[in-house]
Short mmCIF file of C-alpha atoms and ligand atoms in Angstrom, two decimals:
data_model
loop_
_atom_site.label_atom_id
_atom_site.label_comp_id
_atom_site.label_asym_id
_atom_site.label_seq_id
_atom_site.Cartn_x
_atom_site.Cartn_y
_atom_site.Cartn_z
CA MET A 1 35.57 28.51 -16.66
CA GLU A 2 32.79 26.06 -18.11
CA PHE A 3 31.17 26.51 -21.45
CA ARG A 4 27.58 26.07 -20.01
CA ASP A 5 27.92 26.15 -16.07
CA LEU A 6 25.32 23.50 -15.13
CA LYS A 7 27.00 23.13 -11.45
CA LYS A 8 26.48 26.83 -10.92
CA GLN A 9 22.78 26.65 -12.04
CA TYR A 10 22.32 23.62 -9.66
CA GLN A 11 23.97 25.59 -6.78
CA VAL A 12 21.16 28.36 -7.11
CA LEU A 13 18.45 26.03 -7.52
CA LYS A 14 19.56 23.21 -5.17
CA ALA A 15 16.89 23.55 -2.38
CA GLU A 16 13.90 23.27 -4.62
CA ILE A 17 15.51 20.30 -6.96
CA ASP A 18 16.76 18.60 -3.98
CA GLU A 19 13.37 18.65 -2.23
CA GLY A 20 11.44 17.36 -5.59
CA VAL A 21 13.95 14.70 -6.43
CA LEU A 22 13.84 13.43 -2.85
CA ALA A 23 9.94 13.38 -3.02
CA ALA A 24 9.89 11.56 -6.49
CA MET A 25 12.08 8.99 -4.91
CA ALA A 26 9.78 8.53 -2.14
CA SER A 27 6.56 8.25 -4.44
CA GLY A 28 7.47 5.00 -5.76
CA ALA A 29 6.20 5.98 -9.19
CA TYR A 30 9.19 6.13 -11.21
CA ILE A 31 8.21 6.50 -14.83
CA LEU A 32 5.50 8.97 -15.69
CA GLY A 33 4.85 9.73 -12.29
CA LYS A 34 2.61 12.80 -11.19
CA PRO A 35 5.39 15.43 -11.60
CA VAL A 36 5.40 14.15 -15.37
CA GLN A 37 2.09 15.10 -15.74
CA GLU A 38 2.55 18.63 -14.12
CA LEU A 39 5.40 19.28 -16.43
CA GLU A 40 3.36 18.33 -19.44
CA GLU A 41 0.87 20.79 -18.29
CA LYS A 42 3.37 23.42 -17.58
CA LEU A 43 5.36 23.17 -20.83
CA ALA A 44 2.31 23.25 -23.23
CA ALA A 45 1.23 26.29 -21.51
CA TYR A 46 4.57 27.76 -21.78
CA ALA A 47 4.96 27.07 -25.43
CA GLY A 48 1.15 27.92 -26.47
CA ARG A 49 0.04 24.14 -27.55
CA LYS A 50 -2.91 22.26 -26.22
CA HIS A 51 -0.58 19.30 -25.58
CA CYS A 52 2.46 18.16 -24.55
CA VAL A 53 3.58 14.69 -24.26
CA ALA A 54 7.06 13.69 -22.27
CA VAL A 55 9.22 11.27 -23.79
CA ALA A 56 12.68 9.77 -23.22
CA ASN A 57 14.93 12.08 -25.64
CA GLY A 58 14.68 14.55 -28.21
CA THR A 59 15.70 11.93 -30.97
CA ASP A 60 12.76 9.85 -30.07
CA ALA A 61 10.37 13.04 -29.62
CA LEU A 62 11.07 13.52 -33.53
CA GLN A 63 10.81 10.03 -34.55
CA LEU A 64 7.25 9.43 -32.50
CA SER A 65 6.25 12.69 -34.46
CA LEU A 66 6.76 11.17 -37.83
CA MET A 67 5.44 8.05 -36.72
CA ALA A 68 2.06 9.60 -35.51
CA TYR A 69 1.63 11.02 -39.02
CA ASP A 70 2.64 7.34 -40.89
CA VAL A 71 5.74 8.78 -42.28
CA GLY A 72 7.86 5.71 -43.77
CA PRO A 73 9.47 4.32 -46.77
CA GLY A 74 9.27 6.23 -50.14
CA ASP A 75 8.34 9.62 -48.32
CA ALA A 76 10.66 12.67 -48.58
CA VAL A 77 11.42 14.55 -45.13
CA PHE A 78 13.39 17.92 -45.84
CA THR A 79 15.66 19.22 -43.20
CA SER A 80 18.76 21.49 -42.77
CA ASP A 81 21.90 20.12 -43.45
CA PHE A 82 23.49 22.21 -40.76
CA THR A 83 22.16 20.43 -37.58
CA TYR A 84 22.70 17.86 -34.94
CA PHE A 85 22.35 14.35 -36.63
CA ALA A 86 18.83 13.36 -35.18
CA SER A 87 16.92 16.07 -37.27
CA ALA A 88 17.40 13.72 -40.07
CA GLY A 89 18.53 10.33 -38.52
CA SER A 90 15.00 10.42 -36.96
CA ALA A 91 13.56 9.72 -40.80
CA SER A 92 16.04 7.24 -41.62
CA ILE A 93 15.42 5.02 -38.88
CA ILE A 94 11.81 4.74 -39.75
CA GLY A 95 12.68 4.34 -43.64
CA ALA A 96 11.86 7.76 -44.90
CA THR A 97 14.47 9.76 -46.63
CA PRO A 98 15.83 12.64 -45.76
CA VAL A 99 16.44 15.53 -48.19
CA LEU A 100 18.96 17.94 -47.13
CA VAL A 101 18.77 21.75 -47.55
CA ASP A 102 21.31 24.13 -47.44
CA ILE A 103 20.95 27.14 -44.70
CA ASP A 104 20.90 31.00 -44.79
CA PRO A 105 24.08 32.06 -44.02
CA ALA A 106 23.08 34.93 -41.92
CA THR A 107 21.09 32.91 -39.33
CA PHE A 108 22.28 29.32 -39.73
CA ASN A 109 18.75 28.03 -40.24
CA ILE A 110 17.19 26.31 -43.16
CA SER A 111 17.13 28.35 -46.23
CA PRO A 112 13.65 28.99 -47.77
CA GLU A 113 14.62 29.66 -51.25
CA ASP A 114 16.77 26.36 -50.90
CA LEU A 115 13.89 24.33 -49.59
CA GLU A 116 11.59 25.24 -52.40
CA LYS A 117 14.13 24.08 -55.04
CA LYS A 118 14.79 20.80 -53.18
CA ILE A 119 11.08 20.29 -52.95
CA GLN A 120 10.66 20.86 -56.76
CA ALA A 121 13.71 18.54 -57.57
CA VAL A 122 11.89 15.91 -55.46
CA LEU A 123 8.76 16.48 -57.10
CA ALA A 124 10.31 16.39 -60.55
CA GLU A 125 12.26 13.42 -60.15
CA GLY A 126 9.05 11.50 -58.81
CA LYS A 127 10.63 8.75 -56.82
CA LEU A 128 9.79 10.09 -53.60
CA THR A 129 6.73 11.83 -51.95
CA PRO A 130 7.45 15.14 -50.30
CA LYS A 131 5.57 14.63 -46.67
CA PHE A 132 7.45 16.75 -43.95
CA ILE A 133 9.52 19.89 -43.35
CA VAL A 134 11.93 19.63 -40.38
CA PRO A 135 12.99 23.04 -39.71
CA VAL A 136 15.67 23.46 -36.68
CA ASP A 137 15.84 26.38 -34.49
CA LEU A 138 19.52 26.11 -34.54
CA PHE A 139 21.39 27.61 -31.53
CA GLY A 140 18.04 28.93 -29.95
CA LEU A 141 16.95 30.96 -32.87
CA PRO A 142 13.61 30.08 -34.36
CA ALA A 143 13.56 29.02 -37.98
CA ASP A 144 12.20 31.36 -40.29
CA PHE A 145 8.43 30.04 -40.13
CA THR A 146 7.03 33.30 -41.69
CA ARG A 147 8.25 31.62 -45.03
CA ILE A 148 8.40 28.14 -44.31
CA LEU A 149 4.86 27.73 -43.15
CA PRO A 150 3.66 29.09 -46.75
CA ILE A 151 6.11 26.96 -48.66
CA ALA A 152 4.62 23.95 -46.88
CA ALA A 153 0.68 25.01 -47.46
CA LYS A 154 1.88 25.35 -51.37
CA TYR A 155 3.29 21.90 -51.40
CA GLY A 156 0.75 20.18 -49.19
CA LEU A 157 3.47 19.32 -46.61
CA LYS A 158 3.37 19.03 -42.78
CA VAL A 159 5.88 20.86 -40.53
CA LEU A 160 7.56 19.40 -37.66
CA GLU A 161 9.53 22.10 -35.62
CA ASP A 162 12.76 20.51 -34.30
CA GLY A 163 12.76 22.83 -31.24
CA ALA A 164 15.36 20.84 -29.35
CA GLN A 165 17.91 23.86 -29.51
CA GLY A 166 15.28 26.58 -29.69
CA PHE A 167 12.79 26.30 -26.31
CA GLY A 168 12.48 29.79 -24.87
CA GLY A 169 12.63 31.63 -28.27
CA ALA A 170 10.10 33.53 -29.97
CA ILE A 171 8.79 35.02 -33.61
CA ASN A 172 6.91 38.42 -32.67
CA GLY A 173 5.78 36.94 -29.26
CA LYS A 174 4.54 33.12 -30.65
CA ARG A 175 6.87 30.79 -28.76
CA ALA A 176 9.05 27.82 -30.26
CA CYS A 177 7.38 24.82 -30.12
CA SER A 178 4.11 26.15 -31.15
CA PHE A 179 5.24 26.44 -35.07
CA GLY A 180 3.73 23.95 -37.83
CA ASP A 181 1.92 21.01 -37.25
CA ILE A 182 3.90 19.41 -34.47
CA SER A 183 6.78 20.32 -32.45
CA THR A 184 9.75 18.67 -30.07
CA THR A 185 12.15 19.70 -27.88
CA SER A 186 15.28 17.80 -26.08
CA PHE A 187 16.03 18.27 -22.36
CA PHE A 188 19.89 16.92 -22.81
CA PRO A 189 21.43 18.65 -20.06
CA ALA A 190 23.34 21.35 -22.21
CA LYS A 191 19.92 22.51 -24.03
CA PRO A 192 18.46 25.88 -22.92
CA LEU A 193 15.86 23.82 -20.69
CA GLY A 194 17.86 20.58 -19.45
CA CYS A 195 17.62 17.95 -16.85
CA TYR A 196 19.82 15.76 -15.03
CA GLY A 197 20.12 12.93 -18.03
CA ASP A 198 17.84 12.29 -21.16
CA GLY A 199 14.49 14.06 -21.42
CA GLY A 200 12.36 15.24 -24.23
CA ALA A 201 9.04 16.38 -25.33
CA ILE A 202 6.45 16.67 -28.38
CA PHE A 203 3.92 19.72 -28.69
CA THR A 204 0.66 19.49 -30.64
CA ASP A 205 -2.54 21.28 -30.83
CA ASP A 206 -4.40 18.01 -32.28
CA ASP A 207 -6.25 15.72 -29.84
CA GLU A 208 -5.73 12.64 -32.12
CA ILE A 209 -1.93 12.89 -32.49
CA ASP A 210 -1.78 13.49 -28.76
CA ALA A 211 -3.45 10.55 -27.78
CA ARG A 212 -1.78 8.57 -30.85
CA LEU A 213 1.78 9.80 -29.19
CA ARG A 214 0.56 8.44 -25.65
CA SER A 215 -0.06 5.04 -27.13
CA LEU A 216 3.28 5.22 -29.52
CA ARG A 217 5.49 5.91 -26.52
CA ALA A 218 4.08 2.95 -24.93
CA GLN A 219 4.71 -0.06 -27.34
CA GLY A 220 1.36 1.36 -28.88
CA LYS A 221 -0.67 0.41 -26.04
CA SER A 222 -4.46 1.04 -26.01
CA PRO A 223 -5.51 3.80 -23.56
CA ALA A 224 -7.47 1.56 -21.50
CA ASP A 225 -5.06 -1.35 -21.28
CA LYS A 226 -1.33 -1.48 -21.45
CA TYR A 227 -1.46 -5.18 -22.36
CA ASP A 228 -3.52 -4.33 -25.45
CA ASN A 229 -0.98 -3.19 -28.16
CA ARG A 230 -2.81 -1.54 -31.27
CA GLU A 231 0.38 -1.03 -33.24
CA ILE A 232 4.29 -0.93 -33.20
CA GLY A 233 5.29 1.58 -30.93
CA MET A 234 8.40 2.63 -28.77
CA ASN A 235 9.59 2.36 -25.22
CA SER A 236 10.12 6.15 -24.71
CA ARG A 237 9.06 7.66 -21.49
CA LEU A 238 9.94 10.18 -19.32
CA ASP A 239 11.51 9.52 -15.72
CA THR A 240 9.47 11.15 -13.03
CA LEU A 241 12.95 12.13 -11.35
CA GLN A 242 13.73 14.39 -14.51
CA ALA A 243 10.38 15.84 -14.06
CA ALA A 244 11.08 16.81 -10.48
CA VAL A 245 14.33 18.30 -12.06
CA LEU A 246 12.62 19.98 -14.87
CA LEU A 247 9.73 21.82 -12.82
CA PRO A 248 12.10 23.83 -10.67
CA LYS A 249 14.34 24.67 -13.91
CA LEU A 250 11.13 25.59 -15.73
CA ARG A 251 10.22 28.30 -13.24
CA ALA A 252 13.76 29.81 -13.42
CA PHE A 253 13.89 29.50 -17.25
CA GLU A 254 10.43 31.45 -17.16
CA ALA A 255 11.29 33.86 -14.08
CA TYR A 256 14.79 35.13 -15.26
CA GLU A 257 17.35 32.61 -17.39
CA VAL A 258 16.06 33.33 -20.74
CA GLU A 259 16.24 37.19 -20.19
CA ALA A 260 19.69 36.62 -18.69
CA VAL A 261 21.01 34.89 -21.63
CA ASN A 262 19.86 37.59 -23.79
CA LYS A 263 21.79 40.38 -21.69
CA VAL A 264 24.93 38.13 -21.83
CA ALA A 265 24.52 37.85 -25.80
CA ASP A 266 23.68 41.70 -25.99
CA THR A 267 26.98 42.12 -24.17
CA TYR A 268 28.81 39.93 -26.59
CA THR A 269 27.32 41.69 -29.71
CA ALA A 270 28.21 45.10 -28.46
CA ALA A 271 31.58 44.51 -27.57
CA LEU A 272 32.53 42.38 -30.64
CA LYS A 273 30.31 43.12 -33.48
CA ASP A 274 32.85 45.52 -35.28
CA LYS A 275 35.56 42.96 -35.20
CA VAL A 276 33.97 39.74 -36.19
CA VAL A 277 30.75 38.32 -37.59
CA THR A 278 28.23 38.28 -34.60
CA PRO A 279 24.76 36.26 -34.68
CA THR A 280 21.86 37.89 -36.76
CA ILE A 281 18.55 37.91 -34.92
CA PRO A 282 16.10 39.08 -37.59
CA GLU A 283 13.43 41.80 -36.70
CA GLY A 284 10.74 40.04 -34.43
CA PHE A 285 12.85 37.23 -33.56
CA TYR A 286 13.91 36.15 -30.04
CA SER A 287 16.49 33.61 -29.51
CA SER A 288 16.89 31.24 -26.12
CA TRP A 289 20.68 31.48 -26.96
CA ALA A 290 21.43 27.79 -26.94
CA GLN A 291 24.62 28.63 -28.35
CA TYR A 292 26.49 32.11 -29.05
CA THR A 293 28.36 31.48 -32.57
CA LEU A 294 30.60 33.68 -34.22
CA MET A 295 31.64 33.28 -37.90
CA LEU A 296 35.40 33.82 -38.36
CA ASP A 297 37.04 34.88 -41.77
CA SER A 298 38.41 31.23 -42.50
CA LYS A 299 39.24 27.87 -40.90
CA GLU A 300 42.80 28.82 -40.05
CA THR A 301 41.60 31.83 -37.89
CA ARG A 302 38.87 29.94 -36.30
CA ASP A 303 41.06 26.89 -35.37
CA ARG A 304 43.93 29.74 -34.38
CA VAL A 305 41.62 31.70 -31.79
CA GLN A 306 39.92 28.60 -30.48
CA LYS A 307 43.64 27.37 -29.67
CA ALA A 308 44.58 30.54 -28.34
CA LEU A 309 41.56 30.96 -26.15
CA LYS A 310 41.87 27.26 -24.51
CA ALA A 311 45.57 28.42 -23.50
CA LYS A 312 43.69 31.26 -21.56
CA GLY A 313 41.66 28.73 -20.10
CA ILE A 314 38.35 29.78 -22.08
CA PRO A 315 36.62 26.77 -23.50
CA THR A 316 34.66 26.91 -26.90
CA MET A 317 32.95 24.57 -29.27
CA VAL A 318 32.55 24.06 -32.79
CA TYR A 319 29.06 23.23 -33.64
CA TYR A 320 28.96 21.58 -36.35
CA PRO A 321 32.32 20.33 -37.56
CA ARG A 322 30.45 18.70 -40.44
CA GLY A 323 27.40 18.96 -42.53
CA LEU A 324 24.87 16.13 -42.70
CA HIS A 325 25.83 16.08 -46.45
CA GLN A 326 29.67 15.23 -45.35
CA GLN A 327 28.46 12.10 -42.65
CA ALA A 328 29.48 8.84 -43.64
CA ALA A 329 26.32 7.53 -42.79
CA TYR A 330 24.86 9.44 -45.51
CA ALA A 331 27.99 9.15 -48.22
CA TRP A 332 25.12 7.13 -50.11
CA MET A 333 23.49 10.39 -50.91
CA ASN A 334 26.70 11.46 -53.11
CA LEU A 335 26.40 15.08 -52.06
CA SER A 336 29.00 17.62 -52.90
CA ASP A 337 30.38 20.57 -50.70
CA GLU A 338 29.58 22.75 -53.71
CA ALA A 339 25.79 21.85 -53.35
CA PHE A 340 25.82 22.98 -49.89
CA PRO A 341 28.11 26.30 -50.03
CA HIS A 342 26.69 28.03 -47.00
CA THR A 343 26.70 24.93 -44.72
CA THR A 344 30.12 24.17 -45.92
CA LYS A 345 31.43 27.62 -45.15
CA ALA A 346 29.62 27.49 -41.53
CA THR A 347 31.38 24.10 -40.65
CA GLN A 348 34.90 25.70 -41.36
CA CYS A 349 34.35 29.40 -39.66
CA VAL A 350 32.03 29.08 -36.64
CA LEU A 351 32.97 29.18 -33.40
CA SER A 352 30.62 29.35 -30.24
CA LEU A 353 31.76 31.10 -26.79
CA PRO A 354 30.75 29.86 -23.22
CA MET A 355 27.24 31.17 -22.83
CA HIS A 356 24.76 30.46 -19.94
CA PRO A 357 22.51 32.29 -17.68
CA TYR A 358 24.64 32.47 -14.63
CA MET A 359 27.85 33.99 -16.17
CA GLU A 360 29.42 36.74 -14.26
CA PRO A 361 30.27 40.10 -15.60
CA ASP A 362 33.81 39.85 -14.60
CA GLU A 363 34.00 36.32 -16.38
CA GLN A 364 32.47 37.66 -19.53
CA LYS A 365 34.42 40.46 -19.69
CA TYR A 366 37.83 38.22 -19.47
CA ILE A 367 36.30 36.46 -22.49
CA ILE A 368 35.89 39.37 -24.71
CA ASP A 369 39.12 41.11 -23.37
CA SER A 370 40.86 37.77 -24.43
CA LEU A 371 39.17 37.11 -27.93
CA LEU A 372 39.78 40.86 -28.79
CA GLU A 373 43.40 40.44 -28.04
CA VAL A 374 43.57 36.99 -29.92
CA LEU A 375 41.75 38.60 -32.90
C1 LIG B 1 19.85 17.53 -29.31
C2 LIG B 1 19.11 17.67 -30.40
C3 LIG B 1 18.53 16.65 -30.85
C4 LIG B 1 18.44 15.31 -30.12
O1 LIG B 1 18.16 15.52 -28.70
P1 LIG B 1 18.48 14.40 -27.90
O2 LIG B 1 17.55 14.67 -26.53
O3 LIG B 1 20.04 14.50 -27.35
O4 LIG B 1 18.08 13.02 -28.39
C5 LIG B 1 17.45 16.68 -31.87
N1 LIG B 1 17.79 17.81 -32.73
C6 LIG B 1 18.54 18.89 -32.23
C7 LIG B 1 18.65 20.13 -33.23
C8 LIG B 1 19.36 18.93 -31.17
O5 LIG B 1 20.32 19.76 -30.77
#
């Protein structure tokens, strides 16, 4: 059994993917070729944004977004403590200072209450200038933008939605990667919409930011002349081959995959909700289920259940075993577990189950029956 069965997805979409990949190889345009432009248009339309800029990966997408707003040394960037490292690392690498925020224990997403506290603390200290909030759509569930956007407005901060795991989710029908000033996603293979290598994208409604991003992803070149470099940028472009993989995958994603993972999630929740803490999806929110994550009652139970499932041939994962405040790279922040109680508890008790749109009912029944037995 696979945790996320990418090989099965390929078998289903093989004819279309192979055709696109072979055409890309014959085309001679291997970087930012025509399929990349077509993909950018389709992704922007899907997310409900004016522009999409395809880049090399989701980490670069975050970094380029902050660069496009001139974020740098002396600036505070508020993000969740319970996320993949890049949500904060992308700010650190350009000299800005990540300020970590604890999570809401029910949704695992950034806590609006703690966010406001942390903004006020930075203002009171007076050393850093609050610039950006980077809410993460963790496990496929959009962050609580209904509460975060008013906080951003109150303190004059910009919002960068880290939608690496959130593509396909929505709040009251408004899709992920359309929230805040700018949004990003990742096409790492195991994300809700993945390619066959690295890839990422940035979404914006702002024409000037769009133009600046197209320059920044290509060494700060001018629009007319690639050897006329206006500022320091990156080399972060999407390969044509990856766009050829993503185009048919986006069609399947839109036609049935997001619906299919929601059915799998509903089946898990119906069978497990009386025995264990299942994911919370607030009213009006829609998840694309990058992960289906349970909360067990202790680290001992979590580790025991994971081991017992493994013995039955069922792969599970711990996302994430550490909060960012526990990372060696951020030891200089000197942050205690007590200051991040909800993240700390989550790192000890979470367990993600196999989840993908091609899961067979008998496969899922085996997982559920095994889990109930082990519990
Ligand atoms: C995967 C991920 C990223 C980074 O994406 P890459 O394409 O791997 O660089 C950033 N943020 C979050 C929340 C992620 O899950």
